[in-house]
Every structure is written in structure tokens, then in C-alpha cells.
C-alpha positions as a LaTeX table, in Angstrom:
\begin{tabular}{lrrr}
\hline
Residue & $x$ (\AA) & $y$ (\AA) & $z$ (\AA) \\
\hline
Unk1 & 45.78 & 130.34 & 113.14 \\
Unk2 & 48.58 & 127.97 & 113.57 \\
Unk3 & 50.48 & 126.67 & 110.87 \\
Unk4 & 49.31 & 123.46 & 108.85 \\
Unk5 & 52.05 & 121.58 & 109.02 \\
Unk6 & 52.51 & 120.75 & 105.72 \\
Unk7 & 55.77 & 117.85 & 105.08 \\
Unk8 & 58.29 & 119.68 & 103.15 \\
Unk9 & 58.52 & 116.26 & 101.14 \\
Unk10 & 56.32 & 114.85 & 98.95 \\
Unk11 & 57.77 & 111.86 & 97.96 \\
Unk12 & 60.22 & 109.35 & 99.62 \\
Unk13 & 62.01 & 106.76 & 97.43 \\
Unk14 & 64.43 & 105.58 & 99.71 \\
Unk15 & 67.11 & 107.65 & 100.38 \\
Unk16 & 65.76 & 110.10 & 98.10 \\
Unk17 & 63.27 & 112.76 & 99.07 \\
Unk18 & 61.58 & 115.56 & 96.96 \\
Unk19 & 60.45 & 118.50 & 98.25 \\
Unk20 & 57.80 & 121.46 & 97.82 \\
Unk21 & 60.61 & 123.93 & 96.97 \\
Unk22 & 62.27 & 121.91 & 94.35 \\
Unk23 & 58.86 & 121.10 & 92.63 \\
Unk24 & 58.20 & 124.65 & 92.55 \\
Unk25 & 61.12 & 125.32 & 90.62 \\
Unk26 & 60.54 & 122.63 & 88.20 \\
Unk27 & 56.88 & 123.12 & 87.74 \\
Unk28 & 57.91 & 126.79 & 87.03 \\
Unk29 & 60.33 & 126.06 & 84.17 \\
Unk30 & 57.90 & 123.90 & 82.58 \\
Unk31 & 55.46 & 126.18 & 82.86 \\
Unk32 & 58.30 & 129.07 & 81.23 \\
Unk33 & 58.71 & 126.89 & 78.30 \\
Unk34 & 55.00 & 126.88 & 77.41 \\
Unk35 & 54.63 & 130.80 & 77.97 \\
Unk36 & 57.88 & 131.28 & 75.86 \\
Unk37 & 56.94 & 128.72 & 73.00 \\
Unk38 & 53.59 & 130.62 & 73.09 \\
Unk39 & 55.11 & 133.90 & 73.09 \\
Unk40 & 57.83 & 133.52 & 70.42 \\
Unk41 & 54.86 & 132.67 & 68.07 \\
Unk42 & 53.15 & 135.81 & 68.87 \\
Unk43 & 55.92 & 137.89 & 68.12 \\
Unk44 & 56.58 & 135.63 & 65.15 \\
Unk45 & 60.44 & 134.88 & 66.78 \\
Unk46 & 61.61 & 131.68 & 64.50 \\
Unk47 & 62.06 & 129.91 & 67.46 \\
Unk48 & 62.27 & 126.18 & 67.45 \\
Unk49 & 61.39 & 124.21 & 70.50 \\
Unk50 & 65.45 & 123.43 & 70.99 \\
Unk51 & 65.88 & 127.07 & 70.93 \\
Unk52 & 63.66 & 127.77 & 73.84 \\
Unk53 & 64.74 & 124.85 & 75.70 \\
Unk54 & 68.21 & 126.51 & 75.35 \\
Unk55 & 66.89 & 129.59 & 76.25 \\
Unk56 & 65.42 & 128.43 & 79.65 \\
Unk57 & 68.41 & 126.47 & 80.46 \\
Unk58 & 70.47 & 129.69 & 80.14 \\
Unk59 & 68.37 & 131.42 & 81.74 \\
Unk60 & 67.82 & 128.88 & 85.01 \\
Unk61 & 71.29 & 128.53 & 85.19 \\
Unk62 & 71.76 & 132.76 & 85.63 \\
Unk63 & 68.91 & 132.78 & 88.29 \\
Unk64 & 70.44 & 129.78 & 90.21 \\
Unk65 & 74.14 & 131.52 & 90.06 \\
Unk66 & 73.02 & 135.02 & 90.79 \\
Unk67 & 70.48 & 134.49 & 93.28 \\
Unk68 & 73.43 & 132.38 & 95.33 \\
Unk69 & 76.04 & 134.94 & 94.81 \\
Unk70 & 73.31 & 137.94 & 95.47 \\
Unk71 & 72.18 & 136.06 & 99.15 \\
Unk72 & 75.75 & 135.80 & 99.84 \\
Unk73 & 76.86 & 139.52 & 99.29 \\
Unk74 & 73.55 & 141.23 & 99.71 \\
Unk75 & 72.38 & 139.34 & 103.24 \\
Unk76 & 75.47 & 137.22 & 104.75 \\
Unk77 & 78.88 & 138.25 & 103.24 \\
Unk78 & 80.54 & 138.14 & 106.72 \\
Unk79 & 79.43 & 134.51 & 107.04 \\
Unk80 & 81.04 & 133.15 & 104.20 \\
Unk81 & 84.39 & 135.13 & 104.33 \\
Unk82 & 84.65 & 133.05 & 107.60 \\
Unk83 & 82.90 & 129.80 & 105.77 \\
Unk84 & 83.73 & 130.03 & 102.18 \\
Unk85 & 82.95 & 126.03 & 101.68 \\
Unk86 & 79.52 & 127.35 & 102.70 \\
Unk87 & 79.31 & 128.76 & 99.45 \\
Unk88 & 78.77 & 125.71 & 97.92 \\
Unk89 & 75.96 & 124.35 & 100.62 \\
Unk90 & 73.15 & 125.70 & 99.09 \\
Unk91 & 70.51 & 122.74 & 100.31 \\
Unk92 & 71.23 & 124.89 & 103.40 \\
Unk93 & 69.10 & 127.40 & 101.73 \\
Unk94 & 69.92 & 131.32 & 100.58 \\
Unk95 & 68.80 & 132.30 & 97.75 \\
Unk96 & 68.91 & 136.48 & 96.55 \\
Unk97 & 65.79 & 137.81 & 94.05 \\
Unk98 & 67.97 & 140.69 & 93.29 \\
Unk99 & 71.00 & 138.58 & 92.71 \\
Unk100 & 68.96 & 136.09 & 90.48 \\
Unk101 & 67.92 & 139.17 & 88.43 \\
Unk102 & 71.59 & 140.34 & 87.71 \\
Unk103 & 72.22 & 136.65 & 86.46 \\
Unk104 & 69.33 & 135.89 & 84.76 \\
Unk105 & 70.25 & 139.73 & 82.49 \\
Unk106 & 73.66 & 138.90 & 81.86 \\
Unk107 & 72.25 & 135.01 & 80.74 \\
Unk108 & 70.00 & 136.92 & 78.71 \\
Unk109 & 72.64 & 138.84 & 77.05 \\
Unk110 & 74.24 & 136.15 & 75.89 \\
Unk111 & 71.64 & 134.40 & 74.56 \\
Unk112 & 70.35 & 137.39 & 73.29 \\
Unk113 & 73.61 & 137.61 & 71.47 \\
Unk114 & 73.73 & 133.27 & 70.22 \\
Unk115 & 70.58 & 133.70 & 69.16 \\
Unk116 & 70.97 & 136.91 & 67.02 \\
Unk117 & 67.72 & 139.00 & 68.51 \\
Unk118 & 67.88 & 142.11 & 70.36 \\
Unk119 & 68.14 & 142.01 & 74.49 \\
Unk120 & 65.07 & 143.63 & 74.95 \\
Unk121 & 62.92 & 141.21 & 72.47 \\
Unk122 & 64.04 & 138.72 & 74.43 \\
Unk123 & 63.76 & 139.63 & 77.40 \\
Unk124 & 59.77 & 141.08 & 76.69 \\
Unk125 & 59.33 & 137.43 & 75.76 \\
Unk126 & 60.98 & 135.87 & 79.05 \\
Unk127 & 59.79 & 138.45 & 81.27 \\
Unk128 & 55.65 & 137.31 & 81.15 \\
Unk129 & 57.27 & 133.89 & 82.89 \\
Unk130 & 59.09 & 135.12 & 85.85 \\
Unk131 & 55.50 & 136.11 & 87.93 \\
Unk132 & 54.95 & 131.80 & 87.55 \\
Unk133 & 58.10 & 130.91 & 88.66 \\
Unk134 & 57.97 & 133.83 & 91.66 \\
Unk135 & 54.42 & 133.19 & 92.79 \\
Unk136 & 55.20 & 128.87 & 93.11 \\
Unk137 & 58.56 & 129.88 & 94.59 \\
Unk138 & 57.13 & 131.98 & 97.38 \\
Unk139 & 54.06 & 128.72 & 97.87 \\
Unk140 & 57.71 & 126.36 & 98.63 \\
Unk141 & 58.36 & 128.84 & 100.80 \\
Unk142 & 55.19 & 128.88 & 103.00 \\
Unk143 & 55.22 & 125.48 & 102.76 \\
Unk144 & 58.75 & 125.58 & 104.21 \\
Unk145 & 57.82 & 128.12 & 106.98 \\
Unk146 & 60.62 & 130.10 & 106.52 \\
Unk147 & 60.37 & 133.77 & 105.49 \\
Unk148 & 57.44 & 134.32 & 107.75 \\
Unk149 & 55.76 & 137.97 & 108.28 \\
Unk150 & 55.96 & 140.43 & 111.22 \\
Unk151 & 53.71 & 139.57 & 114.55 \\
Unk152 & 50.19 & 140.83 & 113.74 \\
Unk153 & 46.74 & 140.21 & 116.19 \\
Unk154 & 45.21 & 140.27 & 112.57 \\
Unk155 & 42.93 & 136.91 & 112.43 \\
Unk156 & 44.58 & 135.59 & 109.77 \\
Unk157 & 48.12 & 135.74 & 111.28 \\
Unk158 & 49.46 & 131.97 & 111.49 \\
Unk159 & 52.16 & 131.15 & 114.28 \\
Unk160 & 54.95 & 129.51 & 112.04 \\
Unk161 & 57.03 & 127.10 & 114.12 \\
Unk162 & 59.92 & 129.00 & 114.10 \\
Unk163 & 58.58 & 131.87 & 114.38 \\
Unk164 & 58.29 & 132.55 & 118.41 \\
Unk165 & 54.69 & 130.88 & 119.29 \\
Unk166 & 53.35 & 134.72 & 118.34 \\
Unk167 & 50.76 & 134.88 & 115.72 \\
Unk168 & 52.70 & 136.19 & 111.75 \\
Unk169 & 51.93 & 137.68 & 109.06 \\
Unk170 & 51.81 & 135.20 & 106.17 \\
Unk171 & 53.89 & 137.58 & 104.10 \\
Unk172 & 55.05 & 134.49 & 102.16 \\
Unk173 & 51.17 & 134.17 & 100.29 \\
Unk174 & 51.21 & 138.00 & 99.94 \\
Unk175 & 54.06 & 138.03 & 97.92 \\
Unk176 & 52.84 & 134.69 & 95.85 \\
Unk177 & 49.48 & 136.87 & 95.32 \\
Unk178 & 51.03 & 140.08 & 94.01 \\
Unk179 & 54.19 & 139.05 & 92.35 \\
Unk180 & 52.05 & 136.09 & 91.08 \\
Unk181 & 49.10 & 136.09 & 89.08 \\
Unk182 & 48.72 & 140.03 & 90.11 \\
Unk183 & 51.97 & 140.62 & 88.10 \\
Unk184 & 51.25 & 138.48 & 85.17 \\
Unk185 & 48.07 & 139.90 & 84.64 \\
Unk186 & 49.39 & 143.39 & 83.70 \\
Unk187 & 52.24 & 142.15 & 81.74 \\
Unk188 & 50.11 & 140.20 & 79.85 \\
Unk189 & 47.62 & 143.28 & 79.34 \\
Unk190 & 51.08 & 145.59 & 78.75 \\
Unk191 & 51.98 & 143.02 & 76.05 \\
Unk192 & 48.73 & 142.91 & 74.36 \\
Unk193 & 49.38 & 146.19 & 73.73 \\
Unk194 & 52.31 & 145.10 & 71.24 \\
Unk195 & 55.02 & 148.09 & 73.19 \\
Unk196 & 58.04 & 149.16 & 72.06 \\
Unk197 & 60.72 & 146.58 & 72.49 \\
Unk198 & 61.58 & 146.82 & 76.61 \\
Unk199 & 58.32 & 148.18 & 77.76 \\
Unk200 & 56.83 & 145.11 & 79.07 \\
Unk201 & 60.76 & 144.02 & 80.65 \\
Unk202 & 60.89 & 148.00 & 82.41 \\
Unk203 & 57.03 & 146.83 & 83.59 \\
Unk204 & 58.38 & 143.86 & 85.21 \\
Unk205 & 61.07 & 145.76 & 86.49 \\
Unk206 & 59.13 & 148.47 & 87.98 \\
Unk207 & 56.22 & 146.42 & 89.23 \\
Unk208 & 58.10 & 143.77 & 91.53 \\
Unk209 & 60.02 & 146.56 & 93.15 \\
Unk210 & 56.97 & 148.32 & 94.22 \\
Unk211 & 55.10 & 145.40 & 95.22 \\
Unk212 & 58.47 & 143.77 & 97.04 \\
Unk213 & 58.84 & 147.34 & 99.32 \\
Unk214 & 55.38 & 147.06 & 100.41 \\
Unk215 & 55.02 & 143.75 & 101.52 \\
Unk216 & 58.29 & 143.73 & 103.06 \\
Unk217 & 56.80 & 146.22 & 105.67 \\
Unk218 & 55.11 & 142.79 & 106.81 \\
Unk219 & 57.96 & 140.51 & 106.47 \\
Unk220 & 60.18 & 139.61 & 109.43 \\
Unk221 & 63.74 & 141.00 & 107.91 \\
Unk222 & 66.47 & 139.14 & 108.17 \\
Unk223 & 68.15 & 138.20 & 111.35 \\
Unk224 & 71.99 & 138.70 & 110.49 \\
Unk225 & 71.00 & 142.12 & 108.96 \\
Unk226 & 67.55 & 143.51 & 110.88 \\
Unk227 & 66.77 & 147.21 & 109.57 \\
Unk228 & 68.89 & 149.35 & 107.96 \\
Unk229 & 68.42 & 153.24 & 107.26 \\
Unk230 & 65.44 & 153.41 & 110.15 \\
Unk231 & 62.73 & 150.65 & 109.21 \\
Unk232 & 63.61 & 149.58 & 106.03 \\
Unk233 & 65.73 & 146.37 & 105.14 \\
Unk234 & 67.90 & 145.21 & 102.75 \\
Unk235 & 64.93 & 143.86 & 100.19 \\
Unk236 & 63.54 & 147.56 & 100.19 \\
Unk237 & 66.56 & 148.91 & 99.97 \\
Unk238 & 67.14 & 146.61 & 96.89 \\
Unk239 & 63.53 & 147.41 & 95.50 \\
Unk240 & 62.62 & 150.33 & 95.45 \\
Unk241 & 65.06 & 151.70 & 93.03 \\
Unk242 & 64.08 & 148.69 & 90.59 \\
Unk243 & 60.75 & 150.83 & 90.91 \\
Unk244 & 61.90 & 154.18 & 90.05 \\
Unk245 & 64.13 & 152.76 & 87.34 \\
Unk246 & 61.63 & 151.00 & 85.45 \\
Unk247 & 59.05 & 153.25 & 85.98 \\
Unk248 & 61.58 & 155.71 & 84.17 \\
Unk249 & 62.70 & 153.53 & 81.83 \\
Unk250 & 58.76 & 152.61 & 80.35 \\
Unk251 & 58.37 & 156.61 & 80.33 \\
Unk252 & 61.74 & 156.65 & 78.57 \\
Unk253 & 61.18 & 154.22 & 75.97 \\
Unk254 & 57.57 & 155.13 & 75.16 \\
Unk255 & 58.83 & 158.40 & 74.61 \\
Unk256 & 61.05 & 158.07 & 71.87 \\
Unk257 & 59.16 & 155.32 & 70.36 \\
Unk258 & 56.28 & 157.98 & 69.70 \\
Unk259 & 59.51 & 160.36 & 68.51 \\
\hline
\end{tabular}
């Protein structure tokens, strides 16, 4: 199939252009602030609407920090001890999940902390909002055609333009579907369930690692880095012990909540 050709702009106002990617991210925090309003309700959190809007600000601002930082030491670090004004070019792209994580939990700490509530209720509440922002985010990135799959004969493979003129996998909408609505669908069933504070966070946890280490068996890795430790790369590498830590971690907790 070959790639649609989508414009990574959607709008042109002189100068000015806005893109896919940066909608994405936009349409994602709006759509955190209704799933968090919603959500601090349910758990009958006294939140007022400034206090989420603080919360997501903190929050976005710990994703956007960490997930620079994490590209730059997990996937390039050579690069930018040679560029280090590169740092700061980040319309160039490279952007870390993993990284994004660590800063989004120490944001959350803090606020945690401002906000007098306990990590863990707080982060139960965030975490139902992350599949939104991570299925749009991997869309902008399809859109983008960057982050394209392995070569496949499979009929649906689509030959991305930089990707060689050889047929892909679109690993890009296999990530959307799983860490997308897939994921939000069982932490919204896990919260139903009204779990011990940090059940539904070690859910998150353990869920996007297992579903990141399978589909990036289809994902072209990384050029700079390639595979590491036989035919894994770096995002399985990162991944799978998110898996086996949450997993532990929801076994852990339900435990001594029954205690």
C-alpha cells in the first residue's frame, strides 16, 4: 500500500504552520483535563477546576522535559556530547516514552506533595489519561511517517517515503491501537473496580511495557543504536522490566491490601 501522503500541516497562517503532531498533543491535554475533572469527582478528590489545570500543566511540563532528556541519553547521547546546542532543537524531533515517564513521576510527586494527596491517588487518577494522549501521539506520528515498522510482504504493509521503497509495517497504528483505546479500556475496567490506591498506576505500568516489547518486534529500531543484546532494542530493553515491575507491584499491593 503506499503511504497517503498526508501534509504534516494543517493550517498555514502565514509564516505560521500547525501541524498533526502538535495537535495531537493539545487535543490530548484537553482531553486529560476532562478525564481528570471526571475522575477527581469519582473519587470524591476536592478538586477545583484550577487545581486540575495545575495538575496537567505540571504534569505536561515533566513529560516534555523527561521525554527530551530520556531520547537524548537513552537513543543519541554521543550526538549531543558533540552537539550540546542540539539539546535545545527539539522541532528537530526526539522525544523518549521512558524518559517522559521518569518526568511526568517526579511532576507527580510534587504535585502530589502541593496538593496534599497521596502519590499513588494521584497518580490512579492521571494514569486513565495517558492511553489518549499515547494513542493521538503515535496517529502524529503516522501522519509524520517517521517511526515506521520492519519490511513485511503482509498486504497491509505501506511503503513510507523514507522508508526504502520496501513495503512496512505500520507499527505506528499498532501501537495507537494497543496503547490506545486497548489500554484505556482495562484501566477503566481496573478502576471500576475501586483498587487499592496504585493498582490501576502498577496496571498502566505493566500493560504499556508488555504491549511496547511486542510491537517493537515490528518496528524498524533505531538507526544510531540498531539491536542490542541479539534482536532486541533499546525500547524492549526499556519495557519489559516496566512489565515485570508492575505486574509485581499490582500482586504486591493487592496483597497487603487484603492483609
Amino acid at each position: 500500500m503506499p503511504f497517503p501522503h498526508i501534509d504534516p500541516v494543517f493550517f498555514r497562517l502565514g509564516p505560521l504552520e500547525f501541524r498533526w503532531y502538535g495537535l495531537m498533543y493539545i487535543l490530548g491535554f484537553i482531553a486529560s483535563y476532562v478525564i481528570l475533572k471526571r475522575g477527581a469527582k469519582r473519587m470524591g478528590l476536592p478538586f477545583t477546576k484550577d487545581d486540575v489545570a495545575d495538575i496537567i500543566f505540571s504534569l505536561a511540563l515533566g513529560v516534555i522535559l523527561g521525554g527530551r532528556l530520556g531520547y537524548i541519553v537513552f537513543y543519541n547521547l554521543p550526538y549531543y556530547l558533540v552537539h550540546p546546542l542540539k539539546v535545545f532543537a527539539v522541532w528537530e524531533g526526539g522525544m523518549s516514552f521512558h524518559g517522559g515517564l521518569m518526568g511526568v513521576v517526579v511532576a507527580g510527586i510534587l504535585a502530589a506533595r502541593k496538593k496534599g494527596i497521596g502519590f499513588f491517588t494521584l497518580a490512579d487518577l492521571c494514569v486513565p489519561a495517558a492511553p489518549v494522549g499515547l494513542g493521538l501521539g503515535r496517529l502524529g506520528n503516522f501522519i509524520n511517517g517517521e517511526l515506521y515498522g520492519r519490511p513485511t510482504d503482509l498486504p497491509w504493509g505501506i511503503i513510507f517515503p523514507g522508508g526504502g521503497g520496501v513495503p512496512r509495517h505500520p507499527s505506528q497504528l499498532y501501537e495507537a491501537f494497543l496503547e490506545g483505546p486497548v489500554l484505556f479500556a482495562i484501566l477503566s475496567v481496573v478502576a471500576r473496580k475501586k483498587p487499592p490506591a496504585g493498582v490501576v498506576f502498577w496496571t498502566f505500568i505493566a500493560m504499556y511495557g508488555l504491549f511496547r516489547f511486542f510491537v517493537e518486534f515490528f518496528r524498524e529500531p533505531d538507526a544510531q543504536l540498531g539491536y542490542l543484546l541479539g534482536p532486541f532494542s533499546m525500547g524492549q530493553l526499556l519495557s519489559f522490566p516496566m512489565f515485570l515491575l508492575g505486574a509485581a507491584m499490582v500482586a504486591v499491593v493487592s496483597r497487603r491490601a487484603k492483609k
